[in-house]
Amino acid sequence: MAIGANSAVAGPDADTLAQIREHALSGNLAFELVESLTTEVGPRLAGSEGDARAQDWAEARMKSLGFDKVWREPVEIPHWKRRHERATVLGEYAQSLHISALGHSIGTGGPIAAEVVELADLAALKAIEDDRLNGKIVFVNHRMTRAINGAGYSIAGDIRSQGPSEAAKRGAIAFVMRSAGTDSHRFPHTGNTKRLEGVHVIPSAALSNPDAEQLHRLLKRKPDLQLQLDIDVGFDGTTTTHNVIGEISGRVPGSGIVVLGAHLDSWDNGTGAVDDGAGIAITMAAAAKLIERGQRPRRSIRMIAFAAEEVGLLGAKAYAKDNAQLMERHVVGMESDFGAGSIYAIQTSARGTALDALQPLFDALAPLDIAFAEGGYGPGPDILPMRDDGVPWFALKQNGIDYFDVHHTADDTLDKIVPQALPQQVAAYALATWFMADSQIELRAPADL
Amino acid sequence: MAIGANSAVAGPDADTLAQIREHALSGNLAFELVESLTTEVGPRLAGSEGDARAQDWAEARMKSLGFDKVWREPVEIPHWKRRHERATVLGEYAQSLHISALGHSIGTGGPIAAEVVELADLAALKAIEDDRLNGKIVFVNHRMTRAINGAGYSIAGDIRSQGPSEAAKRGAIAFVMRSAGTDSHRFPHTGNTKRLEGVHVIPSAALSNPDAEQLHRLLKRKPDLQLQLDIDVGFDGTTTTHNVIGEISGRVPGSGIVVLGAHLDSWDNGTGAVDDGAGIAITMAAAAKLIERGQRPRRSIRMIAFAAEEVGLLGAKAYAKDNAQLMERHVVGMESDFGAGSIYAIQTSARGTALDALQPLFDALAPLDIAFAEGGYGPGPDILPMRDDGVPWFALKQNGIDYFDVHHTADDTLDKIVPQALPQQVAAYALATWFMADSQIELRAPADL
Ligand SMILES: [Zn+2]
Ligand SMILES: [Zn+2]
């Protein structure tokens, strides 16, 4: 298909889009869904019993909401488990600190204690070339900054993903960090780390923000303070989880697939309301609102409840791999995975005439206070593997000013969601989905077609 | 002394009071003190190792701040200890809930499980006359209201203190309650319960607000849901703690004693920053600011760091008992125990001409935005035993709008204190203390003199 075709084969007309928008704004199916998932299932760490229940929940919901086809695709994952984690300051200032082991950490094999070397950031850690970290516990004490688009997470997240390996390379026996979080509550923020090839793994954990400040104050008083860690976490083999997929089958077979989705797994400490129960609810409700209208789109729509995002995008990688021969028929991918705050912008990989062809969609989003924005960080994480295979993407940018207050903590629970914020997002996903599904518009650059 | 004496023997003049106010407003000794106590000692449950360190801290600080005499008075207390506490929903919605055992609770002796009966409030519990609570876990689900003066705490606190016994009387095997707290974070609010004479003690715990809402939602889906509790807490004998007292000796022996203070103990989960490290810091700093001026007051000033307030005002009761023969010479008592928010009003037990005599003090407080207010709930808790022995009191009312967000939780840490809010309070305590110390004013009603 030539790119010039876009202007001739326009997407849905403005009236249809207006009807979809108004219908999607009615009621609050998304809140009902996230209330159900977080209450009935609760925490659902990939590979856990809760994860299995979440898959049952998603499949049952997709069926009752009227998807044409519902199926699961298996995803093999290493099975990581948290048993306990304790940090204790020893000596004259003895007290316990709140920590959470980082995903992929190993345990300490009983209590271990060592002096602590405090560093300001990842650069300071990487700059160390002598042996001063040998046998020590590294403490990276960077305070994450607050931003509507979560910009502070790239620095704080890098500390989490790279810090343990960089500390291990330099002889440290353990790694602790100030949480990648913007709150001031005693909830440590967990999250995954990356294992560097050829570097041994050391126990690693996040301190809550108040506990990081406490440790900083204690180290000013007593630089040779001994910190004891007693962490029992780790892998025990592999297990199978599943992507759960609901399809609204298009009326023209082979004409394309539109993907919208979110990840079904959560960390183990909270009930995964903002990360990412909200995303599951919003995208499932958006698809359901389209089903309710009773019109079959030209292309097929797949709502994917991705597996095992938190432990390394494992479901998304499996989907792209197992559906490799279908990737060129995936016309767009979009994911809701940034909490429950309202959407203020749409970004996309489309450029040139492909971008021009999206103008009617942008016009339909305008009454929702959503504007097209250039650039951006790319799509939601579970769309990255498809994007790497050439699939175009939308990113519906949410206000995440408070997202990192509860992200990956025990405090990620239903009460953090403002129910009234959800219908706007459902409407945006319904519009973006239908616009690409009931059309022949192609977003790939001409050279890719 | 006749009450008419008040007008003749006025307290300090306006210039002196202005100088005290300005001096007390300078610097921020109070923040330095609360930073030190919460960092170096941390949690200090009555009878714990932290409590002993806190006494050493208070004694050392009082000495270095220049009090004339510093001593400890022993207080015998039952020793209660928390080991672990877990709540788990069993069955198809299996998940864990965040709880904290209430002070004076007993343990469950391993996991116990039962059906849950949800009740709206204490009245609903007390109204039950049949056997429907027999063998059940009672769940009182009252949401505490937010108020500047903490008014919502009287209802919520009554549930905590009376609920366990009322549930036990009716055959319940355990008691859980929605936390007496105004936040929406997953921190349960602990606190003391009262044991009713002749009623057996049952395990009792608070759920965090989000967990109480979760349990409520689960019970709507499954009224016969089984909740498992595994609580290991309890008493192991008695131990000795101490009130720590610093005195500024008056120049006229026998002319009276002015008491200001706060409680040194905290709950075990947080570092007791707002409850009551702030109070210790404010009142100790107020006394220190008076010492710095180098003038000896007519009467003696006692700054008391009360022991074991959280477990039943045990230090305050011991002080009143052990100093019974001195109570009539105590001319006023005041305590800071409502967090770190600024003071907006002064209340007092004084009436009639005694109240009139306080007008110069009220005038001196006015530039701090503190006004006299009638009525009120009485003085800080540790002044209650003296009040019951006839000692007049001041209550310097603080803005407690967010006090019950962190009260009795792990989240009661230094970061919750706004340093800039403290000097105003130090100045208010310094003024109120000096006004009564360097004067012959009597606040007792004529009949009491
Ligand atoms: Zn996520
Ligand atoms: Zn208190």
GROMACS .gro file of N, CA and C and ligand atoms in nm, chain A residues 263 275-276 309-310 337 403, ligand 1:
model
   22
  263HIS      N    1  -0.028  -0.411   3.135
  263HIS     CA    2   0.023  -0.537   3.190
  263HIS      C    3  -0.058  -0.582   3.311
  275ASP      N    4  -0.040   0.069   3.897
  275ASP     CA    5   0.058  -0.002   3.812
  275ASP      C    6   0.030  -0.150   3.818
  276ASP      N    7  -0.053  -0.203   3.731
  276ASP     CA    8  -0.109  -0.138   3.615
  276ASP      C    9  -0.253  -0.181   3.600
  309GLU      N   10   0.547  -0.806   3.293
  309GLU     CA   11   0.614  -0.682   3.253
  309GLU      C   12   0.717  -0.641   3.357
  310GLU      N   13   0.678  -0.649   3.484
  310GLU     CA   14   0.764  -0.595   3.590
  310GLU      C   15   0.897  -0.668   3.601
  337ASP      N   16   0.020   0.245   3.076
  337ASP     CA   17   0.101   0.196   3.188
  337ASP      C   18   0.171   0.312   3.258
  403TYR      N   19   0.242   0.974   4.016
  403TYR     CA   20   0.254   0.831   3.986
  403TYR      C   21   0.365   0.766   4.068
  899ZN      ZN   22   0.376  -0.077   3.494
   0.00000   0.00000   0.00000
